[in-house]
mmCIF file of C-alpha atoms and ligand atoms in Angstrom:
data_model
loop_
_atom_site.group_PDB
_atom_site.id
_atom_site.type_symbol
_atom_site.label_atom_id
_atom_site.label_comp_id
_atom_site.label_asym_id
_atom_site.label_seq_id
_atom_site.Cartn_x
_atom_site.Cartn_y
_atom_site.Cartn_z
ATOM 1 C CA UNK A 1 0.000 0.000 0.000
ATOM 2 C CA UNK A 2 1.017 3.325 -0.384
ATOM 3 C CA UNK A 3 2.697 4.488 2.783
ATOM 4 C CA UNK A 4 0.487 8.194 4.138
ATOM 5 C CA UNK A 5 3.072 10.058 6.275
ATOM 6 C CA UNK A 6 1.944 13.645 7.321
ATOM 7 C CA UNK A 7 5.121 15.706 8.718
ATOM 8 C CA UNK A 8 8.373 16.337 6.954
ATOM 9 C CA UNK A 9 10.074 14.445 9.393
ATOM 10 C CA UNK A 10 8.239 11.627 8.394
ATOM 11 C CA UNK A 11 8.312 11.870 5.037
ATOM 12 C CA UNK A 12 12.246 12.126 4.818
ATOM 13 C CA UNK A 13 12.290 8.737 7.366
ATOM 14 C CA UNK A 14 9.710 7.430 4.297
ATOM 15 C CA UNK A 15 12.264 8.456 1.456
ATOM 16 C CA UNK A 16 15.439 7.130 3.274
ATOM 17 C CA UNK A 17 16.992 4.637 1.520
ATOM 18 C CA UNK A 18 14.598 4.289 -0.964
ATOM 19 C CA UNK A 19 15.776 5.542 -4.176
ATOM 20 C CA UNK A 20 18.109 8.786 -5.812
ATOM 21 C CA UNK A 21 15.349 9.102 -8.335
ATOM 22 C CA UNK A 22 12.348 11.294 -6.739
ATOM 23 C CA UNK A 23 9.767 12.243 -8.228
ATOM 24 C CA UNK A 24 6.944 14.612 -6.466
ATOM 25 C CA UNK A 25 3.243 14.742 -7.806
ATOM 26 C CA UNK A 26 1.971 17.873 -6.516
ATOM 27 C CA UNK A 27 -1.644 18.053 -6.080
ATOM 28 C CA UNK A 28 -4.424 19.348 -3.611
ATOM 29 C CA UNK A 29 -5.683 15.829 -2.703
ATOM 30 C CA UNK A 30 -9.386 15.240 -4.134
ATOM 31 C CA UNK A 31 -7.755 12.793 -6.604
ATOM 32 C CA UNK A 32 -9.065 11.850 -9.261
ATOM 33 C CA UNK A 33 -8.516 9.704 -12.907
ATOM 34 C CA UNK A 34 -6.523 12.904 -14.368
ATOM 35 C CA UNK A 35 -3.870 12.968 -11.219
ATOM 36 C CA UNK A 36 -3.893 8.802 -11.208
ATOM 37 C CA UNK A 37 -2.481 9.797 -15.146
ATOM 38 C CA UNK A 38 0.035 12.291 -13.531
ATOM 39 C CA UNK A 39 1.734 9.864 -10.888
ATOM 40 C CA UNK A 40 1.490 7.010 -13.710
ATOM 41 C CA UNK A 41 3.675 9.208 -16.033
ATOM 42 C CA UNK A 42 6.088 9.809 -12.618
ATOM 43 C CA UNK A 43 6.470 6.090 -12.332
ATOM 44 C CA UNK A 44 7.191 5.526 -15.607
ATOM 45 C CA UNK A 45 9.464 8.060 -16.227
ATOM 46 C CA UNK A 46 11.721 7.102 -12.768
ATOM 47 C CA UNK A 47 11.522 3.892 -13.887
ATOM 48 C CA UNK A 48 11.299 0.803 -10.906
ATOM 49 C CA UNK A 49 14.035 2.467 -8.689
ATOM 50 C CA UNK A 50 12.764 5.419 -8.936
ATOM 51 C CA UNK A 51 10.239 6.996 -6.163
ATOM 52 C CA UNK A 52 6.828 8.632 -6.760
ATOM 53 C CA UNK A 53 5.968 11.034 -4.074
ATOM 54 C CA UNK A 54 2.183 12.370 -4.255
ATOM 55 C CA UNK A 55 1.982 15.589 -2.364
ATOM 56 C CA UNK A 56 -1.809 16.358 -0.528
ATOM 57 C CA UNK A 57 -1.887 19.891 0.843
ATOM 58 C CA UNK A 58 -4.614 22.055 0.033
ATOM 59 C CA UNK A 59 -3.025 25.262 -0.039
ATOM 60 C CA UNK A 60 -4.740 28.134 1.855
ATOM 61 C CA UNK A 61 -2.777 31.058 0.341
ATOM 62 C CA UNK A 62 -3.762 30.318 -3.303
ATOM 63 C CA UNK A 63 -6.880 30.929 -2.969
ATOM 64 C CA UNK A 64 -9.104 34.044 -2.665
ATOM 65 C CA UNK A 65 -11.162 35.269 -0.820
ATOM 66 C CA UNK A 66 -14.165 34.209 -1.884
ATOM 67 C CA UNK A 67 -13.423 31.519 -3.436
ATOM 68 C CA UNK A 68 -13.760 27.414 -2.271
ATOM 69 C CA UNK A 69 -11.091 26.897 0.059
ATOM 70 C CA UNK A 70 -13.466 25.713 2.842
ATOM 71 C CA UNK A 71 -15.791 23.392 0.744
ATOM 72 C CA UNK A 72 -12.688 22.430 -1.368
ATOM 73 C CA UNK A 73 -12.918 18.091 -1.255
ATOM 74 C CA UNK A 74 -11.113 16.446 0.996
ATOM 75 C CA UNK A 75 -10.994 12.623 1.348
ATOM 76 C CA UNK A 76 -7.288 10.965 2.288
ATOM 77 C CA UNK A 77 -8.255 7.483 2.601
ATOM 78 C CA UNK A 78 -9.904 7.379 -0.805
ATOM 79 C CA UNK A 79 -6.724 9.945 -1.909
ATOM 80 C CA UNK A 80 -5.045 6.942 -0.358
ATOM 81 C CA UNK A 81 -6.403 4.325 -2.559
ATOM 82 C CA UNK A 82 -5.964 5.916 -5.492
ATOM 83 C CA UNK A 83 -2.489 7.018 -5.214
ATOM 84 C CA UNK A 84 -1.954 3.337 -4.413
ATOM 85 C CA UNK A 85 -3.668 1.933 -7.340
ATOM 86 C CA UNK A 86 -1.818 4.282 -9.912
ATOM 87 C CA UNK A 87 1.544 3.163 -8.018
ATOM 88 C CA UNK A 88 2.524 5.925 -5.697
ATOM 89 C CA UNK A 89 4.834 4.529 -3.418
ATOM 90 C CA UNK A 90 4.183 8.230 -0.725
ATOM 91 C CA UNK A 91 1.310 9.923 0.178
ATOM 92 C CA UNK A 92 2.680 13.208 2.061
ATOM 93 C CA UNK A 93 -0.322 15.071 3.497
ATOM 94 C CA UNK A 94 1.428 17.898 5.549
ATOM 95 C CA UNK A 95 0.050 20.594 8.103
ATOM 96 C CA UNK A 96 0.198 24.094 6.923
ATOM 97 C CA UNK A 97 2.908 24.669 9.471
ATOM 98 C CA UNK A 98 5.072 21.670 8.036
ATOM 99 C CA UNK A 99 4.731 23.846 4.452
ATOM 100 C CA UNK A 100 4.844 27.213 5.843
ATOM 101 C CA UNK A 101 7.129 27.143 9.393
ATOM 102 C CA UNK A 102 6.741 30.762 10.965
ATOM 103 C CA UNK A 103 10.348 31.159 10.540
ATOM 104 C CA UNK A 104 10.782 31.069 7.186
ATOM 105 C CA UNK A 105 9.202 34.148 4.836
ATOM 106 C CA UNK A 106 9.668 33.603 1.086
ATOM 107 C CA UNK A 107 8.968 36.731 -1.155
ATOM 108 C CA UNK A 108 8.186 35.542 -4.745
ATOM 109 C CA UNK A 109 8.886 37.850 -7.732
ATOM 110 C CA UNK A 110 6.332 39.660 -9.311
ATOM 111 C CA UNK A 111 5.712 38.600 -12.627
ATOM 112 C CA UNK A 112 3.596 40.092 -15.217
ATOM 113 C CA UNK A 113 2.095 36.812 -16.228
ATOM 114 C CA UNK A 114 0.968 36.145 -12.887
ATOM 115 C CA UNK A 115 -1.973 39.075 -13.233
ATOM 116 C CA UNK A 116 -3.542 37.954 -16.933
ATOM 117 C CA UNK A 117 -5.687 35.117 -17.903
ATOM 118 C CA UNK A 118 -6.606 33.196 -14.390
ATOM 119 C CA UNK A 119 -4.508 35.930 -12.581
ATOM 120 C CA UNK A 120 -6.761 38.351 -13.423
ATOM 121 C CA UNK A 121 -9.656 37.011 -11.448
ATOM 122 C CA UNK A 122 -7.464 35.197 -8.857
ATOM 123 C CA UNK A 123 -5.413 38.120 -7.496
ATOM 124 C CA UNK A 124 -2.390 36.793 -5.590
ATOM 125 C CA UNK A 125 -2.827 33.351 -6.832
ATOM 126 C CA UNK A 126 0.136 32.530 -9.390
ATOM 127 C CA UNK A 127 2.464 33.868 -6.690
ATOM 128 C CA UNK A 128 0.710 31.526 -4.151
ATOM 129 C CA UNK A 129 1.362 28.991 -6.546
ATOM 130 C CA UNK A 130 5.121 29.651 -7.200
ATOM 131 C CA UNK A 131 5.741 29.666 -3.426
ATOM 132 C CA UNK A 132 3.837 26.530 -2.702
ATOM 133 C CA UNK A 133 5.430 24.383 -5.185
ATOM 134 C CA UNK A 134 8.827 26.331 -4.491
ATOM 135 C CA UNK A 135 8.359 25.078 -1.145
ATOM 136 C CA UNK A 136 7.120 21.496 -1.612
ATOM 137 C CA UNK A 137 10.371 20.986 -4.116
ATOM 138 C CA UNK A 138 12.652 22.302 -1.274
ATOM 139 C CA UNK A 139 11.179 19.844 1.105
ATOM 140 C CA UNK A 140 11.114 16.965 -0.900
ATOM 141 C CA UNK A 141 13.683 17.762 -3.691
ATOM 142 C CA UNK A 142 12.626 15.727 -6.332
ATOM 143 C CA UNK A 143 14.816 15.328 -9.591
ATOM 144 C CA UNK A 144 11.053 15.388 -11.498
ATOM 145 C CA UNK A 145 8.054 17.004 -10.981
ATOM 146 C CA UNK A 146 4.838 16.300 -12.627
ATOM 147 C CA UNK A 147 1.783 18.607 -13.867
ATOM 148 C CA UNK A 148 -0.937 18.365 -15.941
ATOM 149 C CA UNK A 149 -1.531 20.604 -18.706
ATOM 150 C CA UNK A 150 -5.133 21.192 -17.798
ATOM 151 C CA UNK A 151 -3.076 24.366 -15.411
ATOM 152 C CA UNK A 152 -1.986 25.426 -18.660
ATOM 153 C CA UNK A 153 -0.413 29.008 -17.156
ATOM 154 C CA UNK A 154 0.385 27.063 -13.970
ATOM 155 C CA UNK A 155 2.227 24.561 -16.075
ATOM 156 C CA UNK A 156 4.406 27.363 -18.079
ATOM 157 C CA UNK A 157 5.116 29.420 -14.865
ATOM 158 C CA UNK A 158 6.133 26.552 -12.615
ATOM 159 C CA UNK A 159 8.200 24.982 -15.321
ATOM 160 C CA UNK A 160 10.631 28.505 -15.351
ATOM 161 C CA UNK A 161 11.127 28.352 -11.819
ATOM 162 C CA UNK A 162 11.903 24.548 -11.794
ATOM 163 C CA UNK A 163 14.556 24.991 -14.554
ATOM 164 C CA UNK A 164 15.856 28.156 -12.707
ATOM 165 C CA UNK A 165 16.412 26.145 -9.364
ATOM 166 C CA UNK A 166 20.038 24.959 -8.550
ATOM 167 C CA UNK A 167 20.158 21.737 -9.779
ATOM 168 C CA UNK A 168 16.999 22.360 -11.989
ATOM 169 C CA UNK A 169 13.505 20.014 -11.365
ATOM 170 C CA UNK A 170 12.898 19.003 -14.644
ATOM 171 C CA UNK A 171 9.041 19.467 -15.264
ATOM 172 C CA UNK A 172 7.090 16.217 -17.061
ATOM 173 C CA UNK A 173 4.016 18.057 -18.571
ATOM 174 C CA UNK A 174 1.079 15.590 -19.103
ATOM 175 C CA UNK A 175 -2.092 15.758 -21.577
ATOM 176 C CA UNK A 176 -5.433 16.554 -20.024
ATOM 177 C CA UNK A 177 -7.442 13.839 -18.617
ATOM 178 C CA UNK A 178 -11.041 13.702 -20.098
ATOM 179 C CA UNK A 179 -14.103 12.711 -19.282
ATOM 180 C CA UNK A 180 -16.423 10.082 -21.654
ATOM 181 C CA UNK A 181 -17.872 13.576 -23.359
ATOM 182 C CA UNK A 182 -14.773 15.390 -23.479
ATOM 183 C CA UNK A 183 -14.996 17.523 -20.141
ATOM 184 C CA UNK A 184 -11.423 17.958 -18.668
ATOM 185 C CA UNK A 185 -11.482 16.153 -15.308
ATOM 186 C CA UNK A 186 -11.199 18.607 -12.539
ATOM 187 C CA UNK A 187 -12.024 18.048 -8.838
ATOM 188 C CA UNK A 188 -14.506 21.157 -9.187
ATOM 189 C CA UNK A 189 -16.265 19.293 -11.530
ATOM 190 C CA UNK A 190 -18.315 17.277 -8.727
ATOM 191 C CA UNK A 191 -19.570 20.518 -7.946
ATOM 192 C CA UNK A 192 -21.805 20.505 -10.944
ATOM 193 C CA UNK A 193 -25.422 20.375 -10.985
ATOM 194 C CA UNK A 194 -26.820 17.275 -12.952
ATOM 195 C CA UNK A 195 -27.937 19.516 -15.543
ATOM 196 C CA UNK A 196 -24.454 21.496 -15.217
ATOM 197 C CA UNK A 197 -22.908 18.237 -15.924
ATOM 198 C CA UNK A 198 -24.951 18.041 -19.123
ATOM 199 C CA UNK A 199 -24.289 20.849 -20.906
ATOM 200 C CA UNK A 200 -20.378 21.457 -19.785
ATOM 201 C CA UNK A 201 -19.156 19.093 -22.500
ATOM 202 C CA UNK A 202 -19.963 22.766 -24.745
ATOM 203 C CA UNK A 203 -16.493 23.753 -23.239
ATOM 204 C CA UNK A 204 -14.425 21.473 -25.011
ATOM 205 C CA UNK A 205 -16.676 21.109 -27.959
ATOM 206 C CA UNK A 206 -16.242 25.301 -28.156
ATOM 207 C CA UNK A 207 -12.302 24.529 -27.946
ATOM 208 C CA UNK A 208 -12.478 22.281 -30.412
ATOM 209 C CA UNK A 209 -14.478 23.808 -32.883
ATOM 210 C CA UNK A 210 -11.931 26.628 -32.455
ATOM 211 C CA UNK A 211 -9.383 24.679 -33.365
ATOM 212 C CA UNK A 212 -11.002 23.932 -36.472
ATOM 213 C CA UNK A 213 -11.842 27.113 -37.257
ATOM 214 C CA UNK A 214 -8.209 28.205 -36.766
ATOM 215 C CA UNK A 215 -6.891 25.138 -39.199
ATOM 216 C CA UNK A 216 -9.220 26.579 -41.697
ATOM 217 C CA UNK A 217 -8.077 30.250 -42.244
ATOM 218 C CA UNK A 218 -10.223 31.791 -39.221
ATOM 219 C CA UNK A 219 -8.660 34.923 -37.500
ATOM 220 C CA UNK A 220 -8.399 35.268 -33.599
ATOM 221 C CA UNK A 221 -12.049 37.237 -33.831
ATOM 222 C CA UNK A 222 -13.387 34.895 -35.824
ATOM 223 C CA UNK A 223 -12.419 31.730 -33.482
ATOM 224 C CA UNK A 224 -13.607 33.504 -30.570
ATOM 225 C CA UNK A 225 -16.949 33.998 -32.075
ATOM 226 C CA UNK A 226 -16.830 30.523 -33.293
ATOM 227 C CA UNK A 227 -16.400 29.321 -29.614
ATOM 228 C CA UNK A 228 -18.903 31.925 -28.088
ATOM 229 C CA UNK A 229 -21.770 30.686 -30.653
ATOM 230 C CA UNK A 230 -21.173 26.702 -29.482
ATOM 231 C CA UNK A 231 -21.460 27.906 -26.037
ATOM 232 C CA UNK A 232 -24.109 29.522 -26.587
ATOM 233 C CA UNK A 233 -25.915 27.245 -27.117
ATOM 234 C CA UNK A 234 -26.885 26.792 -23.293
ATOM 235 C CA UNK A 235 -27.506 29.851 -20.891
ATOM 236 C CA UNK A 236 -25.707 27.666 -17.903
ATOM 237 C CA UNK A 237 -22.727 28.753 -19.195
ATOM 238 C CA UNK A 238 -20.862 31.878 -18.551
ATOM 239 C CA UNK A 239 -17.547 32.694 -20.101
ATOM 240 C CA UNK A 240 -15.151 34.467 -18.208
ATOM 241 C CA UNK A 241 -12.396 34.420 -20.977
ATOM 242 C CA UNK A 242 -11.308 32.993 -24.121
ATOM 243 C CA UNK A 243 -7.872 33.725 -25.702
ATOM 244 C CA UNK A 244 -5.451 33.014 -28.569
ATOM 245 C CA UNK A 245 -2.159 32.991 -27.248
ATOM 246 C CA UNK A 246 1.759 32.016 -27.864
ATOM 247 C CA UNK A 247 2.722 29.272 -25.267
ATOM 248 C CA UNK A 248 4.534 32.182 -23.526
ATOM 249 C CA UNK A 249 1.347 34.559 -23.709
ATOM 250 C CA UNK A 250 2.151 36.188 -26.050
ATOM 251 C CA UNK A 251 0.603 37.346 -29.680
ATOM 252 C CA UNK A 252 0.244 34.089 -31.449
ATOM 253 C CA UNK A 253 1.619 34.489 -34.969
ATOM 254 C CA UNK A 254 0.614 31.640 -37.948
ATOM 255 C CA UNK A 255 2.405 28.467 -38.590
ATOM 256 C CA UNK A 256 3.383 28.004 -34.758
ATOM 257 C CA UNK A 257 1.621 26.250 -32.358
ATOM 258 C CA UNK A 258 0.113 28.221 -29.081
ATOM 259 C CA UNK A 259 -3.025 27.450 -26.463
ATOM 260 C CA UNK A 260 -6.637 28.512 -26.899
ATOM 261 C CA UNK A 261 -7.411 28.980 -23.380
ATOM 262 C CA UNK A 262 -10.989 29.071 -21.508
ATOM 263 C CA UNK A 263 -12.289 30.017 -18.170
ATOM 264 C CA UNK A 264 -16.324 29.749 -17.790
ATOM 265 C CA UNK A 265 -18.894 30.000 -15.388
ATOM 266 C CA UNK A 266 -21.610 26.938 -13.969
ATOM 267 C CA UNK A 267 -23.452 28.986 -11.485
ATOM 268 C CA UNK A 268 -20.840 29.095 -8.671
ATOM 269 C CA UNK A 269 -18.386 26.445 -10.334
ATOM 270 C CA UNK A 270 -15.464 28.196 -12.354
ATOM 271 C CA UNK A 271 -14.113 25.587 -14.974
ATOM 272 C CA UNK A 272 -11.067 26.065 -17.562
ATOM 273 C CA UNK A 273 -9.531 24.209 -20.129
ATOM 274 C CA UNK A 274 -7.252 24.634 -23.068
ATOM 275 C CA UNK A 275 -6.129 23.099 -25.896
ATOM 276 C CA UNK A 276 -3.438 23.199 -28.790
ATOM 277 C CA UNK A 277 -3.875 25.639 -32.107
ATOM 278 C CA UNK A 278 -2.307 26.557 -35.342
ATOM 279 C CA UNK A 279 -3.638 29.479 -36.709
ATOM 280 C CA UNK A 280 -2.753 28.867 -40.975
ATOM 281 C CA UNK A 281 -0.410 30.832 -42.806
ATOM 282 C CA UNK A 282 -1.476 33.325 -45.357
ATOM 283 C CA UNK A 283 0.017 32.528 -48.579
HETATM 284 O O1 PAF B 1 -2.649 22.251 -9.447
HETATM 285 C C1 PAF B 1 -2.796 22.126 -8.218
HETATM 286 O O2 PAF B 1 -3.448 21.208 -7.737
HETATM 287 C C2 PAF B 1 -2.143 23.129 -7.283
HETATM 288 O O3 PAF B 1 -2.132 24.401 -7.835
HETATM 289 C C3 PAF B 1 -0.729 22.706 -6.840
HETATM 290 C C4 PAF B 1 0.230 22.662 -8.007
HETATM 291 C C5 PAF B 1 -0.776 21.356 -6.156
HETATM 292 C C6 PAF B 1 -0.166 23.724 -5.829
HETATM 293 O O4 PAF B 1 -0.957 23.816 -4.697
#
């Protein structure tokens, strides 16, 4: 079984011995199908001597202020379970004071990318972010570190400070989990009404029709209408944003690949997703 230690100190008396190859799964617990794919991409890549840490911390400071840290899921024996059956070998559910010890302040740079896209509504949160994980890879200090492209601006930001640490974590990005109708899995998603649940496959379907759009000779105005009018087609769904971006957020020029990005409104429940896109070349 997967061994579930809680304090530091227990979770270096968990790694001793046990291999040079670590690699930490950060996530905030609530696991589900899309982290089991995470950790099973850790294993594979450290190979059988290798160790797969799962971190389980739901992180106060990342989120706002009114926004679902209270309500957020919590289960750690079924966490448990999981991380066992996708091959974990540590489950390291720590205190906030193992993560954040009172004598150690950590002042994150500002970043302009922090305050677009989910930064604009989440004020405070990238930087949350970059400390957290900062501090997670300076506890465990894995070689490898494992996220899931669904975080799309979490993924790009995290990956700079990784390869910016001395040594570097090297960052194993990971293709979004999906459910049967195409919705990225999420652990907000249980949050959904039934009839939420219906209609949220529009999200991807909008993404995807983008896509085609884009493949087709569609400018950035014309994709985002193209997305708008599938969602549209239910009035459950609010969109917060849609963009057309580089992978560094930038202006996405023609003939190179960048994100379509996506954050929308079920009622209370604030989904995103992304995907790949190629806007064509002018000849
Ligand atoms: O993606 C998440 O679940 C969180 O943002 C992370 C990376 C675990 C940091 O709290």
């Amino acid at each position: 079984m997967t061994q579930l230690v809680h304090s530091n100190a227990e979770l270096r008396l968990a790694m001793t011995g046990l291999a040079s190859n670590i690699c930490l799964v950060p996530t905030m617990g609530a696991l589900h199908e899309g982290h089991e794919a995470l950790i099973g991409a850790g294993k594979e890549f450290v190979g059988k001597d290798g160790c797969v840490v799962v971190s389980d911390f739901v992180n106060p400071k990342q989120f706002g202020q009114n926004e679902d840290f209270e309500k957020y899921p919590r289960n750690l024996e079924l966490d448990q379970k999981i991380a066992h059956k996708a091959g974990a070998h540590i489950l390291w559910a720590p205190s906030v004071e193992d993560v954040y010890p009172g004598q150690w302040p950590m002042e994150i740079e500002n970043d302009s990318r922090f305050d677009i896209l989910e930064g604009k509504s989440r004020p405070g949160h990238f930087a949350a972010v970059i400390e957290v994980v900062t501090r997670l890879f300076n506890i465990v200090q894995p070689n490898v570190a494992v996220f899931g492209e669904k975080d799309f601006q979490q993924l790009v930001l995290v990956s700079e400070m990784a390869q910016k640490r001395v040594p570097p974590v090297g960052i194993l990005a990971v293709p979004t989990k999906r459910d049967f109708d195409g919705l990225a899995l999420s652990s907000r998603n249980i949050y959904l009404s039934s009839d939420q649940r219906k209609v949220a496959h529009l999200i991807p379907d909008a993404l995807k029709q983008g896509v085609l759009v884009a493949s087709k000779g569609a400018n950035k105005l014309e994709i985002k209408n193209r997305v708008i009018e599938v969602i549209k087609q239910t009035d459950l769904i609010e969109i917060e944003y849609i963009e057309v971006l580089s992978n560094d957020f930038k202006e996405l020029a023609p003939g190179i690949v960048g994100r379509i990005l996506i954050a929308a409104k079920l009622g209370n429940t604030r989904l995103i997703d992304n995907m790949p896109i190629l806007l064509k070349e002018k000849l």
